[in-house]
Short mmCIF file of C-alpha atoms in Angstrom, two decimals:
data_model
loop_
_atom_site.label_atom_id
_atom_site.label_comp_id
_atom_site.label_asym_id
_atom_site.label_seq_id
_atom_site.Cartn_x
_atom_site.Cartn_y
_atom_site.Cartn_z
CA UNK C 29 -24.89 22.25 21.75
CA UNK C 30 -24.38 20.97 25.64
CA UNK C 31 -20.81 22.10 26.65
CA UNK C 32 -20.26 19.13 29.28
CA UNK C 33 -16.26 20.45 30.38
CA UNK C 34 -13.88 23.11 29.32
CA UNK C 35 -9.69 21.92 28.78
CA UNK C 36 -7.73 25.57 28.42
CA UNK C 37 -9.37 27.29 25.88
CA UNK C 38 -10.91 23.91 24.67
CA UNK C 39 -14.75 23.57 24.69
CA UNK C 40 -15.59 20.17 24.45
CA UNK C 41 -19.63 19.42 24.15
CA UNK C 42 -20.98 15.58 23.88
CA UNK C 43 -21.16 15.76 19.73
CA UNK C 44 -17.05 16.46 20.33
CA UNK C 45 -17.14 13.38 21.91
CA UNK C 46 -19.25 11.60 19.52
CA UNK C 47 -17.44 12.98 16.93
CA UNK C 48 -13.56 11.61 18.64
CA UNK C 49 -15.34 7.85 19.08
CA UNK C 50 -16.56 7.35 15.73
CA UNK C 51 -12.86 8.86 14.15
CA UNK C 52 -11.36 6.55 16.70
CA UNK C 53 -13.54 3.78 15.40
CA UNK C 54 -13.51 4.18 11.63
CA UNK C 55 -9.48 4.71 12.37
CA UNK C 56 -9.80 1.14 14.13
CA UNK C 57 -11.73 -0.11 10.92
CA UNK C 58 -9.29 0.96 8.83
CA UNK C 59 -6.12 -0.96 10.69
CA UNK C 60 -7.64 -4.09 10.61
CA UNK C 61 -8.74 -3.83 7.69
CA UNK C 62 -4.62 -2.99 6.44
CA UNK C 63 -3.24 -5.03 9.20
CA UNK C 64 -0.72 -7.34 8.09
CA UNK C 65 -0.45 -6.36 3.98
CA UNK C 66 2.39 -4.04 2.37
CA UNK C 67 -0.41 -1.21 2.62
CA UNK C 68 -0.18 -0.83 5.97
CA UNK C 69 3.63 0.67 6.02
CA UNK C 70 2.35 2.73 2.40
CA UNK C 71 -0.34 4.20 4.72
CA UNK C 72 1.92 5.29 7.29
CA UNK C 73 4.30 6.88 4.88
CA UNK C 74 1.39 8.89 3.40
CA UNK C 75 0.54 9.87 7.67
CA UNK C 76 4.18 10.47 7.95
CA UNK C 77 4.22 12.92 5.53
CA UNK C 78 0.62 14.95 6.43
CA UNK C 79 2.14 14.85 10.07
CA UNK C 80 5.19 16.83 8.69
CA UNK C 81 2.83 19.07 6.70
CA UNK C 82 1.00 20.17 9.52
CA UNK C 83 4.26 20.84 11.93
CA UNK C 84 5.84 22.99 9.16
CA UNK C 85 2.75 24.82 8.30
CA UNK C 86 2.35 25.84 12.09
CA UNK C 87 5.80 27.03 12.13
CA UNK C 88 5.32 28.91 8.99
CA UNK C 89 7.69 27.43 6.79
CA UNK C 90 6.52 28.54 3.33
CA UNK C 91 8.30 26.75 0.89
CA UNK C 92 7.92 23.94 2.60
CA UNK C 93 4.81 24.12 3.04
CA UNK C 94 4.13 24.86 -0.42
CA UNK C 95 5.87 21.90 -2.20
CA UNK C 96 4.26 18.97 0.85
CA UNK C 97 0.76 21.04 -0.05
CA UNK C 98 1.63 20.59 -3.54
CA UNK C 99 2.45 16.93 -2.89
CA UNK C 100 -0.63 16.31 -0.70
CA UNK C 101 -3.14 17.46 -3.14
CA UNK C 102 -1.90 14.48 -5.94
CA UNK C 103 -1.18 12.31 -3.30
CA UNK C 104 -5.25 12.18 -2.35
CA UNK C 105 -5.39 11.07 -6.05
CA UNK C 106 -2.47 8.72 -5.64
CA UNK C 107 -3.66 7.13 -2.35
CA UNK C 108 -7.20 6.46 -3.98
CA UNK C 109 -5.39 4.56 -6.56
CA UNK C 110 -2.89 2.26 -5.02
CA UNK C 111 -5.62 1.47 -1.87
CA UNK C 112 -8.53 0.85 -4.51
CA UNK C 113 -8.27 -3.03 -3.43
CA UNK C 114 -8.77 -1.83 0.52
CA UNK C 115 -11.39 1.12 -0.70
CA UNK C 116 -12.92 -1.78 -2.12
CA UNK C 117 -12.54 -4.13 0.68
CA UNK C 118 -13.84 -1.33 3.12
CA UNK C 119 -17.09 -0.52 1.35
CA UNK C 120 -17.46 -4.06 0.99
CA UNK C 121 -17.15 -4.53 5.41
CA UNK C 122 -19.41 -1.44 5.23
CA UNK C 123 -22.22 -3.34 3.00
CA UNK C 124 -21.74 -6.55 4.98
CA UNK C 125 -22.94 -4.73 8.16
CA UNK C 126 -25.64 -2.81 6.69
CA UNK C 127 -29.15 -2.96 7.54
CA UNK C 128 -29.77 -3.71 3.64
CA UNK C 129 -26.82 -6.10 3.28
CA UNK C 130 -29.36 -8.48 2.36
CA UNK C 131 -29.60 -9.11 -1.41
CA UNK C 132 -33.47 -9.75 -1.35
CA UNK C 133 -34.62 -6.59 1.27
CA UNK C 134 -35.35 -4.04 -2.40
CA UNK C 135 -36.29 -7.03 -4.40
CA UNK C 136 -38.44 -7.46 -0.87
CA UNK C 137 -39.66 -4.05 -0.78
CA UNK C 138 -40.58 -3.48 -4.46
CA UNK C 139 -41.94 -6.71 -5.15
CA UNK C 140 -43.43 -8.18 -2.05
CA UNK C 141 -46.08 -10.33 -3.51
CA UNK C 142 -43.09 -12.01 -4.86
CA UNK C 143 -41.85 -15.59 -3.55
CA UNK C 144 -38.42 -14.94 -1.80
CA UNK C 145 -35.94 -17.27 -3.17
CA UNK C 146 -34.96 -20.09 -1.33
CA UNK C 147 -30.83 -19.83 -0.93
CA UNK C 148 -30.46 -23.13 0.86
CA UNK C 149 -29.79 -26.48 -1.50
CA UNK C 150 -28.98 -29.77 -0.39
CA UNK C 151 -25.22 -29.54 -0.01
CA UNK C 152 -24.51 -33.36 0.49
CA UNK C 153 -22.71 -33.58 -2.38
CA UNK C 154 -20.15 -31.32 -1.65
CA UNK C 155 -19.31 -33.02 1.29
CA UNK C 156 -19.20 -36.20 -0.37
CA UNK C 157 -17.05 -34.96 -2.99
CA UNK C 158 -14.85 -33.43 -0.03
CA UNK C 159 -14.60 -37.05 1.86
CA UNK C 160 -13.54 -39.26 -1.69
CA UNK C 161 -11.26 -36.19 -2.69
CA UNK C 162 -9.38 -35.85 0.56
CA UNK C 163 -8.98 -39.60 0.82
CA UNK C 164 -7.05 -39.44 -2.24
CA UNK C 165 -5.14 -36.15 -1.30
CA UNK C 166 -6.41 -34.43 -4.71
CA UNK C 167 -6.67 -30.44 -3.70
CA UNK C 168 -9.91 -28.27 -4.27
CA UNK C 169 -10.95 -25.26 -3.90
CA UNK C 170 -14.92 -24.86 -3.71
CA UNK C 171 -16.32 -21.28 -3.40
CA UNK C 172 -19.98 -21.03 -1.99
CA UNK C 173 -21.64 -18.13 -2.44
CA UNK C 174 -25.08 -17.39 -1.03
CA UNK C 175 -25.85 -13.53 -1.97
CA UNK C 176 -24.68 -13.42 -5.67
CA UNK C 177 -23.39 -15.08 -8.50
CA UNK C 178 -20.08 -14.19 -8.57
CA UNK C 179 -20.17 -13.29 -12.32
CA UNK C 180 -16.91 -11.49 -12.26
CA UNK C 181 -14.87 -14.39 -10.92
CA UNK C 182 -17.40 -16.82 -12.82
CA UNK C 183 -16.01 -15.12 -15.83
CA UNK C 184 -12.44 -16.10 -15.19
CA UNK C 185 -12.99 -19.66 -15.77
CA UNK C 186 -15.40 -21.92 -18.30
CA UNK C 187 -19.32 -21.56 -17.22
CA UNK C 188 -21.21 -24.42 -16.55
CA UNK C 189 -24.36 -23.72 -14.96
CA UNK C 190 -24.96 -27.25 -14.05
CA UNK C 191 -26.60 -29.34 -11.52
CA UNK C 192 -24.48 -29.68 -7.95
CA UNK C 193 -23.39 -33.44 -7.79
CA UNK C 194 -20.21 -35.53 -6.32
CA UNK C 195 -19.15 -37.22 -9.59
CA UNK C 196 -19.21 -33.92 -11.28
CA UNK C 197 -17.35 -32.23 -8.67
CA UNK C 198 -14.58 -35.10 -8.65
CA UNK C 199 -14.50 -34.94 -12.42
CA UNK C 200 -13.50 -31.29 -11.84
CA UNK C 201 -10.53 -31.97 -9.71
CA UNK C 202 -8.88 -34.79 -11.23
CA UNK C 203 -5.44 -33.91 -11.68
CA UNK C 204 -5.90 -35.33 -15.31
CA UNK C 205 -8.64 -32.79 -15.37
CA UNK C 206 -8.32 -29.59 -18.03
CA UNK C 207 -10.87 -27.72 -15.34
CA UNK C 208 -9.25 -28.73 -12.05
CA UNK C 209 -6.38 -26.16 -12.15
CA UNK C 210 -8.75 -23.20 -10.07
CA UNK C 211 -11.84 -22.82 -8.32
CA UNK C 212 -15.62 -23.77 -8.35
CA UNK C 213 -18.12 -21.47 -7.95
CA UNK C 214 -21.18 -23.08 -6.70
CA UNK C 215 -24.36 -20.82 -6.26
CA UNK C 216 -28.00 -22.15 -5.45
CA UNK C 217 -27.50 -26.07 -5.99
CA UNK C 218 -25.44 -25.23 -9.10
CA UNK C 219 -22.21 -25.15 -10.55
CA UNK C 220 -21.61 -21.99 -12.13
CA UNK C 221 -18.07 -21.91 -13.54
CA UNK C 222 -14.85 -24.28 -13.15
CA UNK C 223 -11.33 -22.96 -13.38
CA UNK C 224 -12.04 -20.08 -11.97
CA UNK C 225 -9.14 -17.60 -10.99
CA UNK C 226 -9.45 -16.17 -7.45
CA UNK C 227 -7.76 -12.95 -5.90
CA UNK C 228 -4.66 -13.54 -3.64
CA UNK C 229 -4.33 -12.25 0.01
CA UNK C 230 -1.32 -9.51 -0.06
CA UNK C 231 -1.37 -10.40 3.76
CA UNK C 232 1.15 -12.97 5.47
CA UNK C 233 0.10 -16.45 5.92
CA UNK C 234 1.53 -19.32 7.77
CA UNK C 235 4.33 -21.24 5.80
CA UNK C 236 2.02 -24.14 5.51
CA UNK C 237 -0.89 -22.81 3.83
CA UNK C 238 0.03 -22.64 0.18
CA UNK C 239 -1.25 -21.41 -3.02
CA UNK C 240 -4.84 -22.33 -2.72
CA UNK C 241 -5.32 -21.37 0.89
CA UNK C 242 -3.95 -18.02 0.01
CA UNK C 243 -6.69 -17.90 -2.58
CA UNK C 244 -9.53 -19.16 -0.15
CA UNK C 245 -8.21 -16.24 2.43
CA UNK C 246 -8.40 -13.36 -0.36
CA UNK C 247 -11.70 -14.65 -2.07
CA UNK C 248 -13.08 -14.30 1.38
CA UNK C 249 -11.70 -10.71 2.00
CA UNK C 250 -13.05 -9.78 -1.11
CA UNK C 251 -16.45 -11.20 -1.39
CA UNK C 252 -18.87 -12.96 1.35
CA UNK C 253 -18.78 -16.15 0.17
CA UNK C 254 -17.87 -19.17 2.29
CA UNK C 255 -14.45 -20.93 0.61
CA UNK C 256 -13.48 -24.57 1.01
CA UNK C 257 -9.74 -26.07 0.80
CA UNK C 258 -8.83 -29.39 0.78
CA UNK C 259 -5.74 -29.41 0.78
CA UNK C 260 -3.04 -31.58 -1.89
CA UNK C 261 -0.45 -32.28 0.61
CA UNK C 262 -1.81 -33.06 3.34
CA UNK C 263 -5.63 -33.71 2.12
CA UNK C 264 -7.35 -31.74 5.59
CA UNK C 265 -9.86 -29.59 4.88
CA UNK C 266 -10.04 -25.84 5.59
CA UNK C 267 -12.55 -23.04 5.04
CA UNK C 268 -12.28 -19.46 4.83
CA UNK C 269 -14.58 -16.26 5.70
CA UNK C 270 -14.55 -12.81 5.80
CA UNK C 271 -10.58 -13.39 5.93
CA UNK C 272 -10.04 -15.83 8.53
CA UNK C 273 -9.74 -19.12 8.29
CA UNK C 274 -10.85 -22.71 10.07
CA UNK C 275 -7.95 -25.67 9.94
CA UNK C 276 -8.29 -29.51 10.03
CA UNK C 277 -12.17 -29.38 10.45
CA UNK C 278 -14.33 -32.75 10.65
CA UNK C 279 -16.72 -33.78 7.95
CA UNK C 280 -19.70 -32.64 10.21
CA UNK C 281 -17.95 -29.28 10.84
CA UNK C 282 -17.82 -28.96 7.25
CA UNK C 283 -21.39 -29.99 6.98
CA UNK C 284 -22.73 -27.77 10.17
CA UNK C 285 -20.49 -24.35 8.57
CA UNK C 286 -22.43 -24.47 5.55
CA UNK C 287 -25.63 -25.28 6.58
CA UNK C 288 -25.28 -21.95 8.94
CA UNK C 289 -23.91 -19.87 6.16
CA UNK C 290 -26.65 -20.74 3.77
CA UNK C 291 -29.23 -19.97 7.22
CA UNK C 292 -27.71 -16.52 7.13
CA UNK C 293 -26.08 -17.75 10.86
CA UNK C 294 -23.26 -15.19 11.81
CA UNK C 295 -19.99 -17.58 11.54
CA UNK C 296 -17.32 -15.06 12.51
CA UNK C 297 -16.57 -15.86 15.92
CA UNK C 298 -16.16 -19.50 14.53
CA UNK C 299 -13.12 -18.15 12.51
CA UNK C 300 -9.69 -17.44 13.56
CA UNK C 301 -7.67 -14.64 12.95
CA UNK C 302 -4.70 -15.33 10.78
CA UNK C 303 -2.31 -14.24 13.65
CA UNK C 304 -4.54 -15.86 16.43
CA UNK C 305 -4.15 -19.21 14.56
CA UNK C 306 0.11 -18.57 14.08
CA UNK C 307 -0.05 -17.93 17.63
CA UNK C 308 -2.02 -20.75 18.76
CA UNK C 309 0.03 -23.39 16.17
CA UNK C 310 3.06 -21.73 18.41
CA UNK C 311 1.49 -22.60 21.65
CA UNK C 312 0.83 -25.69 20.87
CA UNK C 313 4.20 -26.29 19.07
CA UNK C 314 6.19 -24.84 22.65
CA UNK C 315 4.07 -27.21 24.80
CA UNK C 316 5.02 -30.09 22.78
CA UNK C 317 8.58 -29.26 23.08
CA UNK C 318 8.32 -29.12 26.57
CA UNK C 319 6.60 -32.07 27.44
CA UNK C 320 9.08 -34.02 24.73
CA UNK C 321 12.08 -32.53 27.21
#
């Protein structure tokens, strides 16, 4: 071990340093990935408490010591239940940057004389569907998922396995509709299921994203698939990735987004932050004011 500076009695060596940057990173990780949900202040309770655990077991306060201890050891048990949505979400950021994120690199490896499947479709019809349906302000929520199925979620609704097309996907979201009260799932030029019920971000949104953006945003923070809103009220159209979210996009933004998601294109600097975009809407919103003055 190379000893590279000494602080008291302190040996520090470069794998001490290595060791402090990856803690400091995975501790980084971990705050963005709890930023802005009701886990966040949970997690500092539970630091809170094994930062008072540690001061009263250096000053030797037994009982103490002995009843946090006692509380510590159920409260690993605890923790791993109430954060088992952020566990989740963190293993899932973990596979996402992974060397073998892909879902074809074993099927790749095992079976290489095999024909790798083609994930890109011709998506024209969704953005059809998006221009007649947001002319007529009729909300949607379209999930697009490139990697999997989605069986889980696919499963929440009524399966329909059938061919991707505009009239269909209109048909869906009629208000009159018995299917158009959820999601799509659409997976390889096909619609898998209709109706589909899709997990809700904890975090806070801005007041004028409603139900179904709220659903886009925690679809997206659960899963890698690519979301698209249009939206009821206002009938813009919105997407959502990896937790962030793109506002009032054009037809041919809608068109280009896809296109690179289904091209395996990395879209994240594309996306805003959920803060970023409240701070940007308040910007804009004090420029206004002051040019109106």
């Amino acid at each position: 071990m190379t000893l590279l500076f000494k602080i008291g009695f302190l040996d520090i060596s470069i794998v001490n340093i290595i060791d402090i940057a990856l803690v400091a990173a995975l501790l980084y990780q971990v705050y963005k990935l709890l930023k802005g949900s009701v886990a966040i202040k949970i997690f500092l309770g539970f630091l809170s408490i094994y930062l008072i655990y540690l001061l009263v077991r250096a000053l030797r306060m037994e009982l103490l010591s002995a009843i946090l201890g006692q509380f510590m050891g159920v409260g690993v048990i605890a923790a791993i239940i109430i954060f088992a949505p952020e566990i989740r979400k963190f293993l899932l950021l973990i596979g996402r940057s992974s060397l073998l994120s892909d879902d074809n690199v074993w099927r790749d490896m095992l079976f290489f004389w095999r024909k790798k499947d083609n994930a890109i479709f011709n998506i024209s019809p969704i953005i059809d569907a998006s221009k007649t349906l947001a002319g007529s302000n009729t909300g949607a929520l379209m999930v697009i998922s490139k990697g999997t199925e989605l069986k889980f979620y696919a499963e929440s609704g009524d399966i329909l396995d059938a061919e991707l097309s505009k009239r269909l996907l209109i048909s869906i979201f009629n208000k009159y509709s018995p299917l158009h009260d959820g999601a799509v799932i659409i997976h390889n030029g096909k619609i898998k299921a209709a109706r589909c019920i899709l997990p809700v971000t904890e975090r806070e949104v801005p007041a004028q994203f409603g139900l179904r953006h709220r659903a886009a945003i925690g679809m997206s923070e659960s899963t890698d698939a690519l979301i698209l809103i249009v939206s009821e009220e206002t009938g813009q159209l919105s997407m959502s990735k990896n937790g962030k979210i793109l506002h009032n996009m054009s037809f041919q933004e809608i068109r280009e987004t896809i296109n690179d998601y289904l091209n395996s294109i990395d879209l994240d600097a594309r996306f805003e932050d959920l803060e970023e975009y409240e701070m940007k809407k308040r910007r804009k919103l004090a420029m206004t004011s002051k040019s109106a003055s």
